[in-house]
Short mmCIF file of C-alpha atoms in Angstrom, two decimals:
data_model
loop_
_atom_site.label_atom_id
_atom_site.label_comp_id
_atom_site.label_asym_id
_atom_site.label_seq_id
_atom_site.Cartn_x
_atom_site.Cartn_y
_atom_site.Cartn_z
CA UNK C 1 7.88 203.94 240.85
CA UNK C 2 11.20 205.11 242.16
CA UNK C 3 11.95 208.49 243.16
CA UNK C 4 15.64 210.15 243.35
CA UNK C 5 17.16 212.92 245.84
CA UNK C 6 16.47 216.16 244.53
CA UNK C 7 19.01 217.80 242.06
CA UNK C 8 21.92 219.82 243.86
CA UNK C 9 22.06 221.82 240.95
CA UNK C 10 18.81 223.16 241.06
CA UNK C 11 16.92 221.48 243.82
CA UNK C 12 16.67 223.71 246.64
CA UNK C 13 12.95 224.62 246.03
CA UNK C 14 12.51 221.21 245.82
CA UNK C 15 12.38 218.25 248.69
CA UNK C 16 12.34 215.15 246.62
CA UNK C 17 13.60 214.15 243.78
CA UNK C 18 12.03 212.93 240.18
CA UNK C 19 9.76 210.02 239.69
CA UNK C 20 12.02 207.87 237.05
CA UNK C 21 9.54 208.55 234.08
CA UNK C 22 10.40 212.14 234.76
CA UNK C 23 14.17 211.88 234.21
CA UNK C 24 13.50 209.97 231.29
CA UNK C 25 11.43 212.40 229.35
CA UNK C 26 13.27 215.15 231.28
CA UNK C 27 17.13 214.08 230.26
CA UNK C 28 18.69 215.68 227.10
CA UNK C 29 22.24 214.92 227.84
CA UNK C 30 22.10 211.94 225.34
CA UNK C 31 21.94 214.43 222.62
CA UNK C 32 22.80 217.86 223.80
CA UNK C 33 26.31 216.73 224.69
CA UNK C 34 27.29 217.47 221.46
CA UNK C 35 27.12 220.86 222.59
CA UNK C 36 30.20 220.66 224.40
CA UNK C 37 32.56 222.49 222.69
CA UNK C 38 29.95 225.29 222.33
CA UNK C 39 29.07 225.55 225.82
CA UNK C 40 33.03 225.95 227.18
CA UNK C 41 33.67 228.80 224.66
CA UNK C 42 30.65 230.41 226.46
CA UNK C 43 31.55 229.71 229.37
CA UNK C 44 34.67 231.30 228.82
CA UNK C 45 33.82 234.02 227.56
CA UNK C 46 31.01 235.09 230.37
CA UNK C 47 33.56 234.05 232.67
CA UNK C 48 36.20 236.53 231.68
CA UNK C 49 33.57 239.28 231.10
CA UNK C 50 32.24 238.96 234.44
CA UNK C 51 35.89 239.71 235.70
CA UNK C 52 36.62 242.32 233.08
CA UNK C 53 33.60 244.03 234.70
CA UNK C 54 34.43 243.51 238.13
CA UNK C 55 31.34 240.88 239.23
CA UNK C 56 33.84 238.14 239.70
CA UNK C 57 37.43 238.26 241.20
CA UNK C 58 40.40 237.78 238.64
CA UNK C 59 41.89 234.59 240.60
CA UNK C 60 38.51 233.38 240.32
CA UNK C 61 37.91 233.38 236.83
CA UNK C 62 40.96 232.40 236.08
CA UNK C 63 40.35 228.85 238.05
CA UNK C 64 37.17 228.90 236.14
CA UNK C 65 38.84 229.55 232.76
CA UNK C 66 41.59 226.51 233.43
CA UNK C 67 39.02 224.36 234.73
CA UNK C 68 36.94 224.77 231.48
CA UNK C 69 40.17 224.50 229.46
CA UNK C 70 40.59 221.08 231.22
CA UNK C 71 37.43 219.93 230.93
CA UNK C 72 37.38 220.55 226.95
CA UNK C 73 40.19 218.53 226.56
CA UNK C 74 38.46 216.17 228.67
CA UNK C 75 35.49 216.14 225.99
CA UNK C 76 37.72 216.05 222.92
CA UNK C 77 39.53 212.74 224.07
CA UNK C 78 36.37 211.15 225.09
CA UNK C 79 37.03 211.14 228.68
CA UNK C 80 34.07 213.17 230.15
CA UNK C 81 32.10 210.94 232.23
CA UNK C 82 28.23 212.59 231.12
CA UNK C 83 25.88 212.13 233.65
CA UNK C 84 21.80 211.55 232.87
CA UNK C 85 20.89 212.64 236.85
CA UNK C 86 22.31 216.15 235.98
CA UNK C 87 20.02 216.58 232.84
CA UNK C 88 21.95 218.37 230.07
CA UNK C 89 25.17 219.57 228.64
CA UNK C 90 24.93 222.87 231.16
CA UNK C 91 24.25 220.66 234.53
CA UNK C 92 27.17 218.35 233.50
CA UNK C 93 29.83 220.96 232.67
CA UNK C 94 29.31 222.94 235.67
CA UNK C 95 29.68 219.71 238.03
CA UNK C 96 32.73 218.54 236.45
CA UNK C 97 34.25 221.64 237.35
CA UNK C 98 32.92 222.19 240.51
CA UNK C 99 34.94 218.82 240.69
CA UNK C 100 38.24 220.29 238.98
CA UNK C 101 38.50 223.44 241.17
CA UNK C 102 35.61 223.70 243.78
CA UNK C 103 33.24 226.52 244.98
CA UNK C 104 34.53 229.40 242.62
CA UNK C 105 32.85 227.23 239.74
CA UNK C 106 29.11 228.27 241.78
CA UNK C 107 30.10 232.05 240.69
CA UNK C 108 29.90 230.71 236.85
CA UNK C 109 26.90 230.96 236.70
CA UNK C 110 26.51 234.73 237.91
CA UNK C 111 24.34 236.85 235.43
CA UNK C 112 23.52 234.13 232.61
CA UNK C 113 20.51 231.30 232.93
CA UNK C 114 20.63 228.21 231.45
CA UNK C 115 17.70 229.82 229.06
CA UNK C 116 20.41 232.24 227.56
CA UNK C 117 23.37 229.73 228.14
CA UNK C 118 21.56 227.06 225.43
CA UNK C 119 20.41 229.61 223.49
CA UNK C 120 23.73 230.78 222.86
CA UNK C 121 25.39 227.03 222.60
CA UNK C 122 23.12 226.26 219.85
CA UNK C 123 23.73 229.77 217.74
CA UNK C 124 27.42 228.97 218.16
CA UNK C 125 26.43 224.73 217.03
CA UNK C 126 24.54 225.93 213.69
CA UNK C 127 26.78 228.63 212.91
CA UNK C 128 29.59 226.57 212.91
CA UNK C 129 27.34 223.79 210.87
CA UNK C 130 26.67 226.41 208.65
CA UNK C 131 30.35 227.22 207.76
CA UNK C 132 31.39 223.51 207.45
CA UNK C 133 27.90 222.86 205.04
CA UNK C 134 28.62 225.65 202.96
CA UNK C 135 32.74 224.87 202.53
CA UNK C 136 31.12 221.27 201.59
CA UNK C 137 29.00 222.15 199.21
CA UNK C 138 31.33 225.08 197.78
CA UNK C 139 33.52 221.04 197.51
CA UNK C 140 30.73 219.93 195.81
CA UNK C 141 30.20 222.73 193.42
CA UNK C 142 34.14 222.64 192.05
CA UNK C 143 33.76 218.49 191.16
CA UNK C 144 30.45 219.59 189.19
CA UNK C 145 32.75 222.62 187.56
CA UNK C 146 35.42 220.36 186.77
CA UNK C 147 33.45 217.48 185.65
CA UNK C 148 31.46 219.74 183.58
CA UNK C 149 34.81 221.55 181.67
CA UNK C 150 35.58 218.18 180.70
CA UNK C 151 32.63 217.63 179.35
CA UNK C 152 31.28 221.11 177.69
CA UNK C 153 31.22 219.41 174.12
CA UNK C 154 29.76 216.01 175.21
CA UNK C 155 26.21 216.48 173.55
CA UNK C 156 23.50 214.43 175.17
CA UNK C 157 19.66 214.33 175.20
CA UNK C 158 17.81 217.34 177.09
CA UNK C 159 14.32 216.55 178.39
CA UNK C 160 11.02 218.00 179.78
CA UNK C 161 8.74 215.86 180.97
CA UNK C 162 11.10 212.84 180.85
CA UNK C 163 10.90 212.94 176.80
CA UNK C 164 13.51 214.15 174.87
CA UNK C 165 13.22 217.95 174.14
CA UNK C 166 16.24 219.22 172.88
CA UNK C 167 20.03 218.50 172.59
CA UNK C 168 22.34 219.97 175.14
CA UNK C 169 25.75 219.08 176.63
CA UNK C 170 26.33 216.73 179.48
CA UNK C 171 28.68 219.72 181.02
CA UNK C 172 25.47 222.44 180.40
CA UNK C 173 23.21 219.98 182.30
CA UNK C 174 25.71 219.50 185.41
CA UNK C 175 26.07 223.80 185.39
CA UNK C 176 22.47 223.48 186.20
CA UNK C 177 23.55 222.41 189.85
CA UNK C 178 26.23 224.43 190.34
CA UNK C 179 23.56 227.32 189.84
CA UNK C 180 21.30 225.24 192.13
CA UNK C 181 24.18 224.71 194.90
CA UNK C 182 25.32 228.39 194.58
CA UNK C 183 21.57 229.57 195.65
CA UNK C 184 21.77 227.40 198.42
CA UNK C 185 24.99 228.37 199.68
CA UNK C 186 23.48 232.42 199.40
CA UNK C 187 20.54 230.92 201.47
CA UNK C 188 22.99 229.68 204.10
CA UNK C 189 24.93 233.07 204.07
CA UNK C 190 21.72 235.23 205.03
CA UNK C 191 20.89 232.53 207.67
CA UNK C 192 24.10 233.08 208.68
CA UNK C 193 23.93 236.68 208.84
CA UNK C 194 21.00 237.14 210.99
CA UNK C 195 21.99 234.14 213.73
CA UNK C 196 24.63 236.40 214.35
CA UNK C 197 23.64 237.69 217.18
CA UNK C 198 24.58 236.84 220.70
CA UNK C 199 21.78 236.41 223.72
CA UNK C 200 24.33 235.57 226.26
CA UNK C 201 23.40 238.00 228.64
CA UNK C 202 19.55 237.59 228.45
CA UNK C 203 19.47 235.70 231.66
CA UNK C 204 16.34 234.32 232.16
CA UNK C 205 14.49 236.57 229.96
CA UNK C 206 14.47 239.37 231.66
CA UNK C 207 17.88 240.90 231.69
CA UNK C 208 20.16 241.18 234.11
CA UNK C 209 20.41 243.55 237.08
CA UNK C 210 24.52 242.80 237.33
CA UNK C 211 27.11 245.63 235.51
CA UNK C 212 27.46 243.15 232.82
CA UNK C 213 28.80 244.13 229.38
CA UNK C 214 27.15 242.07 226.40
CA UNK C 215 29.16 243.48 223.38
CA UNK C 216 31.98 242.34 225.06
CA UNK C 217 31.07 238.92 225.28
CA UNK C 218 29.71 239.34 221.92
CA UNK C 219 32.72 240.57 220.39
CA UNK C 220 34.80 237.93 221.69
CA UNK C 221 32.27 234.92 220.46
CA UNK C 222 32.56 236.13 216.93
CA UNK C 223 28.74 237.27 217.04
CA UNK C 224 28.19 241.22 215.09
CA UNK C 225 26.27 242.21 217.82
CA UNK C 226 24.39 241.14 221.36
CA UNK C 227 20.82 240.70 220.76
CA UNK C 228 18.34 243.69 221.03
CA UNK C 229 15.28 241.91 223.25
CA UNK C 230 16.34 239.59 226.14
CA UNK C 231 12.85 237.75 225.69
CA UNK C 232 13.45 237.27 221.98
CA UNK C 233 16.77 236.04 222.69
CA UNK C 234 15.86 233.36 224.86
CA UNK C 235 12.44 232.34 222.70
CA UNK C 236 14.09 232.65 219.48
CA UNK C 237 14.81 229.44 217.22
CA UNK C 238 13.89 231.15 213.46
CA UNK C 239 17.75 230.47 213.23
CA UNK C 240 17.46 226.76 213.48
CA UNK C 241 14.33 227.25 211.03
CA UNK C 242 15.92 229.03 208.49
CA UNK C 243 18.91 227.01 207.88
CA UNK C 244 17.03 223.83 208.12
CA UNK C 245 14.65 225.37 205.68
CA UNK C 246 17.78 225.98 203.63
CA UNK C 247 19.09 222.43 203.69
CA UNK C 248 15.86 221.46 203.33
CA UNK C 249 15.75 223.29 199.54
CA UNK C 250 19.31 222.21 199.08
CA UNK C 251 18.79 218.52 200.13
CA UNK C 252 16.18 218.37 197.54
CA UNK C 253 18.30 219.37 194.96
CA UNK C 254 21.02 216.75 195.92
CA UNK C 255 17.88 214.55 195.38
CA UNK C 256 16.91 215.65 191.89
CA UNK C 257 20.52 215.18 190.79
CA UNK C 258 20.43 211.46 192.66
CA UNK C 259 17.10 210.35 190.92
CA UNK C 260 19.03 211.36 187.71
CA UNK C 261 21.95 209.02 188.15
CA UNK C 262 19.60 206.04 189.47
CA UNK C 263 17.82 206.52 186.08
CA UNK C 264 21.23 207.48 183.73
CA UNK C 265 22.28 204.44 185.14
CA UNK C 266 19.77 201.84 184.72
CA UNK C 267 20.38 199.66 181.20
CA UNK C 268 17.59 201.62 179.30
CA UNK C 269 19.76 204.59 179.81
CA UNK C 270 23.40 203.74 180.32
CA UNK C 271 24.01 207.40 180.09
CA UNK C 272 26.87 206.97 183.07
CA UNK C 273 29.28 204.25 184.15
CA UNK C 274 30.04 204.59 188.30
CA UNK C 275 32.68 202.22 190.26
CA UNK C 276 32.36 199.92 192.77
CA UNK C 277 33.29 202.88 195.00
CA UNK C 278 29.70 204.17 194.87
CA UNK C 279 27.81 200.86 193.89
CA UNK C 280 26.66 198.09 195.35
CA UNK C 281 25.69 194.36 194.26
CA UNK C 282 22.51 192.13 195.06
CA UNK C 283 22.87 188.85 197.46
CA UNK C 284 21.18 186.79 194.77
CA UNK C 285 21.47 188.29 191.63
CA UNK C 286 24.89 188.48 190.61
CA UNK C 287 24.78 190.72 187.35
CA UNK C 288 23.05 193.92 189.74
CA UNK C 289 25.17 197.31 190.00
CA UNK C 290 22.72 199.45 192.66
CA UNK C 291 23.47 203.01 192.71
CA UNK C 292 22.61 203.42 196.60
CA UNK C 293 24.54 205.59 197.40
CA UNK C 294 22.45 208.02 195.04
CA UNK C 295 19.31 206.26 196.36
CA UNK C 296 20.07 207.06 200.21
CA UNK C 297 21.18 210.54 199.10
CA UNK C 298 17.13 210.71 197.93
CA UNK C 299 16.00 209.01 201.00
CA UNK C 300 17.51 211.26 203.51
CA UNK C 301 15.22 214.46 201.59
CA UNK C 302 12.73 212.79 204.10
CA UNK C 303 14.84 212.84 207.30
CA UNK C 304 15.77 216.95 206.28
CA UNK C 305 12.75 218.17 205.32
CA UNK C 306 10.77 216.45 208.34
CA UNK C 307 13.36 218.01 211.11
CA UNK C 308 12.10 221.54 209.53
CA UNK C 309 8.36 220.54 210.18
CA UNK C 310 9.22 219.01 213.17
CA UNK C 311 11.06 222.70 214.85
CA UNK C 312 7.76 224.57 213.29
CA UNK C 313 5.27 222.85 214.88
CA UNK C 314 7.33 222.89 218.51
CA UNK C 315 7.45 226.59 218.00
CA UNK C 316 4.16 227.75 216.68
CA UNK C 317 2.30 227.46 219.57
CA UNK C 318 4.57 228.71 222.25
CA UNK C 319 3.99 231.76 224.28
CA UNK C 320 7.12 233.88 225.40
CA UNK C 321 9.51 232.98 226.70
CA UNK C 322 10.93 230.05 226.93
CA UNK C 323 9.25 226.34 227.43
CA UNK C 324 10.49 223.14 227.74
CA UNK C 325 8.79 221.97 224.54
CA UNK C 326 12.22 223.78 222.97
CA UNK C 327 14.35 220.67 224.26
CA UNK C 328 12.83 219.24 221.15
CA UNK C 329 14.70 221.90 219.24
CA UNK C 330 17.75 220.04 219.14
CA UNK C 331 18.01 216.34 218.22
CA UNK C 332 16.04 216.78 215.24
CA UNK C 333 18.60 219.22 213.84
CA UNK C 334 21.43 217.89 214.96
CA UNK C 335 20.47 214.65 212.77
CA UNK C 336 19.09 216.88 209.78
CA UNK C 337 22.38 218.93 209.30
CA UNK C 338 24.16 215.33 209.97
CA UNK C 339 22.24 213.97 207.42
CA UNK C 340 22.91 216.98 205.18
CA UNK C 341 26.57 217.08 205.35
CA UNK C 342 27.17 213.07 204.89
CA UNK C 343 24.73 213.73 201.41
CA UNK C 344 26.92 216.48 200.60
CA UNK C 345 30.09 214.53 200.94
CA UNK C 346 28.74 211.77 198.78
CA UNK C 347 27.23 213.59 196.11
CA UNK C 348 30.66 214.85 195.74
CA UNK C 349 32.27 211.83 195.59
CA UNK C 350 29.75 210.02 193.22
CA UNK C 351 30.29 213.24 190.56
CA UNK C 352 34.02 212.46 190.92
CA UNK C 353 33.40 208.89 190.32
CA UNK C 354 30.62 209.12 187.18
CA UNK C 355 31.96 209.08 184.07
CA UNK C 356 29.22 210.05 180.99
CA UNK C 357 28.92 206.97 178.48
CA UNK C 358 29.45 209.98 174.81
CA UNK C 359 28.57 207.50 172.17
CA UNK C 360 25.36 206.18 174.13
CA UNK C 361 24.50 210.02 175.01
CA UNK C 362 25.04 211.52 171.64
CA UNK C 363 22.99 208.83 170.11
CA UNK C 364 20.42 209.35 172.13
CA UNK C 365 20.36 212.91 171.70
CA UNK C 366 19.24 212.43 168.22
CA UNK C 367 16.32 210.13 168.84
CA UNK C 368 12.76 211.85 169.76
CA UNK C 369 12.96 213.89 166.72
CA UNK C 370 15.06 216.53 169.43
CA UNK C 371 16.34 218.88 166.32
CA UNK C 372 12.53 219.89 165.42
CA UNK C 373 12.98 223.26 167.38
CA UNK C 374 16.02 223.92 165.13
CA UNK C 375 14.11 223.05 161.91
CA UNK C 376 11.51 225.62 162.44
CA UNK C 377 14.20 228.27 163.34
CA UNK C 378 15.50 227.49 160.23
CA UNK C 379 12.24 228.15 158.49
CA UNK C 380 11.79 231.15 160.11
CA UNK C 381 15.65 232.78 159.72
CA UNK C 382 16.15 231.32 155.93
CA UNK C 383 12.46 231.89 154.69
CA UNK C 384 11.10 234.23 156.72
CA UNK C 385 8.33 232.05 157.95
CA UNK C 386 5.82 233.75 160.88
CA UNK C 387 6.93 230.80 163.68
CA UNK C 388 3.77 229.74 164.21
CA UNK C 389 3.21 228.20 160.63
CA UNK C 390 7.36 227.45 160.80
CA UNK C 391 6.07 224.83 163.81
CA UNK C 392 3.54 223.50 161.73
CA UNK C 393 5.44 222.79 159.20
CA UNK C 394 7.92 221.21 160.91
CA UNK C 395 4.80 219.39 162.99
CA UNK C 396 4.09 217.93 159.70
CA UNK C 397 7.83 216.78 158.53
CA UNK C 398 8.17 215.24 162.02
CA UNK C 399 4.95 213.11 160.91
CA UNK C 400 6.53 212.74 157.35
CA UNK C 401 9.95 211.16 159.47
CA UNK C 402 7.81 209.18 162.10
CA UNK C 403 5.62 207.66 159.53
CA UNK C 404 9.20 206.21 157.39
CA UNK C 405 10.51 205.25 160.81
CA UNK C 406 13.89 207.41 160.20
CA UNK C 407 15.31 210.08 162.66
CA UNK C 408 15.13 214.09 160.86
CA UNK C 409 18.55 213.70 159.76
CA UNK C 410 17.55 210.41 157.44
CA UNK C 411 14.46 211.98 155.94
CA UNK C 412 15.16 213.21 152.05
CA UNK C 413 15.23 216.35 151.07
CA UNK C 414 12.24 215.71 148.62
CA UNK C 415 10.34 214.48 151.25
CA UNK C 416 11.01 217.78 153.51
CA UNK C 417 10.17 219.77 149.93
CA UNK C 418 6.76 217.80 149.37
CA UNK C 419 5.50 219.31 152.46
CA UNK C 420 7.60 222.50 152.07
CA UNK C 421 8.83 223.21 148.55
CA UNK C 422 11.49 226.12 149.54
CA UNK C 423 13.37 224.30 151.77
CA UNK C 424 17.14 223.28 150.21
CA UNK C 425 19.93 221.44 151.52
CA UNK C 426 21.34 223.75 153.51
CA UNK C 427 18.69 222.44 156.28
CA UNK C 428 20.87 219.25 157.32
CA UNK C 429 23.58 221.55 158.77
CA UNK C 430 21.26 222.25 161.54
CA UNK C 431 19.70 218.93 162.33
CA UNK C 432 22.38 217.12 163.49
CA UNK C 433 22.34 217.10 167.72
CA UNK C 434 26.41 218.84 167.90
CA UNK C 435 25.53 221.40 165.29
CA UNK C 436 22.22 221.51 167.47
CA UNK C 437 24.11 222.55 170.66
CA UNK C 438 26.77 224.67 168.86
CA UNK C 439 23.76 227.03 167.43
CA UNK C 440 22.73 227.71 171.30
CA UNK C 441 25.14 230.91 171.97
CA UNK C 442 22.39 232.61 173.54
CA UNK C 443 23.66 233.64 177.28
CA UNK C 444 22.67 230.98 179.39
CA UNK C 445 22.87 228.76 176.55
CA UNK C 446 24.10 225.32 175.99
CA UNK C 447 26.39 226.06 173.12
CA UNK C 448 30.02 224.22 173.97
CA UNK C 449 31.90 227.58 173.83
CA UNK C 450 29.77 229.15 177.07
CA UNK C 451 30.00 226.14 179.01
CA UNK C 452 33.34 226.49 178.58
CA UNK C 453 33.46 229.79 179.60
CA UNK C 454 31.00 229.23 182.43
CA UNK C 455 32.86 226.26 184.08
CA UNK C 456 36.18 228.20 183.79
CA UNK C 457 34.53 230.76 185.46
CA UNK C 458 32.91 229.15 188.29
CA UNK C 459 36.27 227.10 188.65
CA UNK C 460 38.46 230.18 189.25
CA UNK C 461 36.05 231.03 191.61
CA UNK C 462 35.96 228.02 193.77
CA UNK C 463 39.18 227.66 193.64
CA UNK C 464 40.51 230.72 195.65
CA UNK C 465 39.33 230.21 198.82
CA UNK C 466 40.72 226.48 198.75
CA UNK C 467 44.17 228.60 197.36
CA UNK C 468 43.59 231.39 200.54
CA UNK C 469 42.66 229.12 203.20
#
């Protein structure tokens, strides 16, 4: 087994270098490189503090402030040259510039650990995940709003426990996500809120014993305020947690909402028509349309939830501070919110795309005997019936229908009388599935007029910050 010189980074305790197996298990740069970005703005900012404060000489961080400049740009062109031997995103930036501008780049470091320096780069990675996953699924919300305005009179079948239950509208039934989506975005916002907080400046996890001045490094990293506990700040991950747990609750909403258009689209349904655009076809049987891009929208659920699981069981055994078991922090998130976002984007897309089949919807709407509930309120408003014997009743005129093979609508009036003699005509203006959905003006309810309102509503709301910025 090979053995390498000791790291000049770090190695001066040490007087020979890592068995191979050890760099392999050891190494994060493969993933934590992403961190890049993050990890200059920190950078920056310490370095510019620690001159502000007098721990550093002005020429000195300014070298160190160009040199990070250059190496960013390095990163966004896909020039930097990452190196596994220096270990992670940290190691690799400070070597390049050593490189760039020499021995000033050693007084980076001053004051800040590489404890504090990843906590910070991955607060400043999920906030900034955070703010494109909740612009995305504010995206995603608006196509649901539109599509649903379109649709607030298109009546189609409601259902508990995959039967039909009731009538509602196609646009009532796509609302139901929008509410879903805006809960998750509020989830996101408080995750948001208490991330905020900046441990640059926890060092190791003690503190430091250098002047340093954390609410000015805070201040200038966007952060509300520099964490209270320097060993909370470097043992702390609950903000990973919570906005995975977040995605986690959103992701399976994207995945109720996906096992609905597999089955709306499947020939028993053909609720929905979709495009070739989110389809695909079979390499032997040439008649398929597969909705898999709904279908991998469900199977990523898996890849969400289990990065949550994953973080909590790192986590729940760790003592403080900070262990090395916390590397696994990372690439499981990284592909969770990754996953998150690219189900986002297509679950937008595919509500752009589906288009709601109204004749095969409306039909269905009426079969299942769905109008029952509004015979027995009609029992109960027109003859004052206790609703308890109103739903037996209309138990037994459902039996009357079932038994004659015709929907509610087709059964006679004397056949409605011979179980119920007081019942008149005026009982067909409510069984029908649109006069159904136009009685439900309850708030909340799925009545065409509130839908109306509701989408407009949500609309003018989701548009404005598109309008502002």
């Amino acid at each position: 087994m090979t053995e390498k010189p000791a790291n000049k980074m770090w190695g001066g305790r040490f007087e020979m270098g890592h068995a191979q197996i050890m760099e392999e298990i050891n190494a994060s740069i493969g993933f934590d490189k992403v961190l890049g970005p993050q990890d200059i703005r920190g950078s920056k900012a310490h370095a510019a503090m620690l001159a502000a404060q007098g721990i550093i000489t002005a020429q000195d961080a300014t070298s160190i402030i160009d040199g990070l400049s250059k190496i960013e740009a390095e990163i966004s062109a896909g020039q930097m040259v990452w190196s596994r031997s220096l270990e992670d995103v940290h190691m690799n930036v400070e070597s390049r510039l050593r490189d760039l501008i020499g021995t000033a780049a050693g007084r980076l470091h001053t004051a800040r650990s590489r404890n504090d320096q990843v906590a910070l780069d991955f607060r400043l990675y999920i906030r900034d995940r955070v703010d494109g996953l909740d612009a995305a699924l504010g995206r995603l919300m608006l196509a649901l709003a539109r599509k649903a305005l379109a649709h607030a009179g298109t009546v189609m079948p409601g259902f508990t426990h995959l039967q039909p239950a009731q009538p509602v509208t196609f646009g009532h039934h796509l609302l139901a996500y929008v509410e879903m989506l805006a809960r998750d975005r509020s989830r996101l916002a408080d995750a948001r809120t208490r991330l905020n907080e900046c441990p640059l400046g926890a060092a190791a996890l003690a503190g430091t014993s250098f002047p340093i001045d954390r609410h000015m490094t805070a201040r200038a990293l966007g952060f509300d305020r520099p964490s209270a506990n320097s060993l909370d700040a470097v043992s702390d991950r609950d903000f990973a947690l919570e906005v995975l747990a977040a995605a986690s609750i959103s992701a399976m909403h994207l995945s109720r909402f996906a096992e609905e258009i597999v089955i709306w689209m499947t020939p028993q349904f053909s609720f929905i028509r979709m495009s070739d655009r989110f389809t695909t076809g079979s390499s032997i049987m040439p008649q398929k349309r597969n909705p898999d891009a709904a279908e991998l929208v469900k199977g990523k659920i898996g890849r969400i939830a289990g990065a949550f699981q994953s973080l909590l069981m790192v986590m729940k055994g760790l003592p403080l501070t900070y262990g090395k078991d916390m590397q696994e922090d990372k690439e499981v998130t990284f592909d969770a919110l990754d996953a998150f976002g690219l189900s986002v984007d297509a679950m937008s897309g595919m509500v752009d795309d589906l288009e709601p089949r109204v004749d095969i919807l409306y039909a269905a709407a009426g079969r299942g005997y769905s109008t029952a509930t509004d015979l027995a309120d009609w029992l109960v408003r027109t003859l004052q019936m206790p609703f308890r014997e109103a739903h037996h009743v209309t138990g037994r005129i459902v039996a009357a229908a079932e038994g004659k093979g015709v929907d509610l609508e087709a059964l006679s009036l004397g056949d409605m009388q011979r179980v119920e003699p007081r019942i008149t005509s005026a009982i067909f203006d409510v069984l029908s599935p649109e006069n159904s959905v136009k009685s439900r003006t309850s708030y909340g309810g799925t009545a065409p007029q509130n839908v109306t309102e509701m989408a407009s509503r949500w609309i003018l709301q989701l548009e404005k910050p598109a309008e502002t910025g």
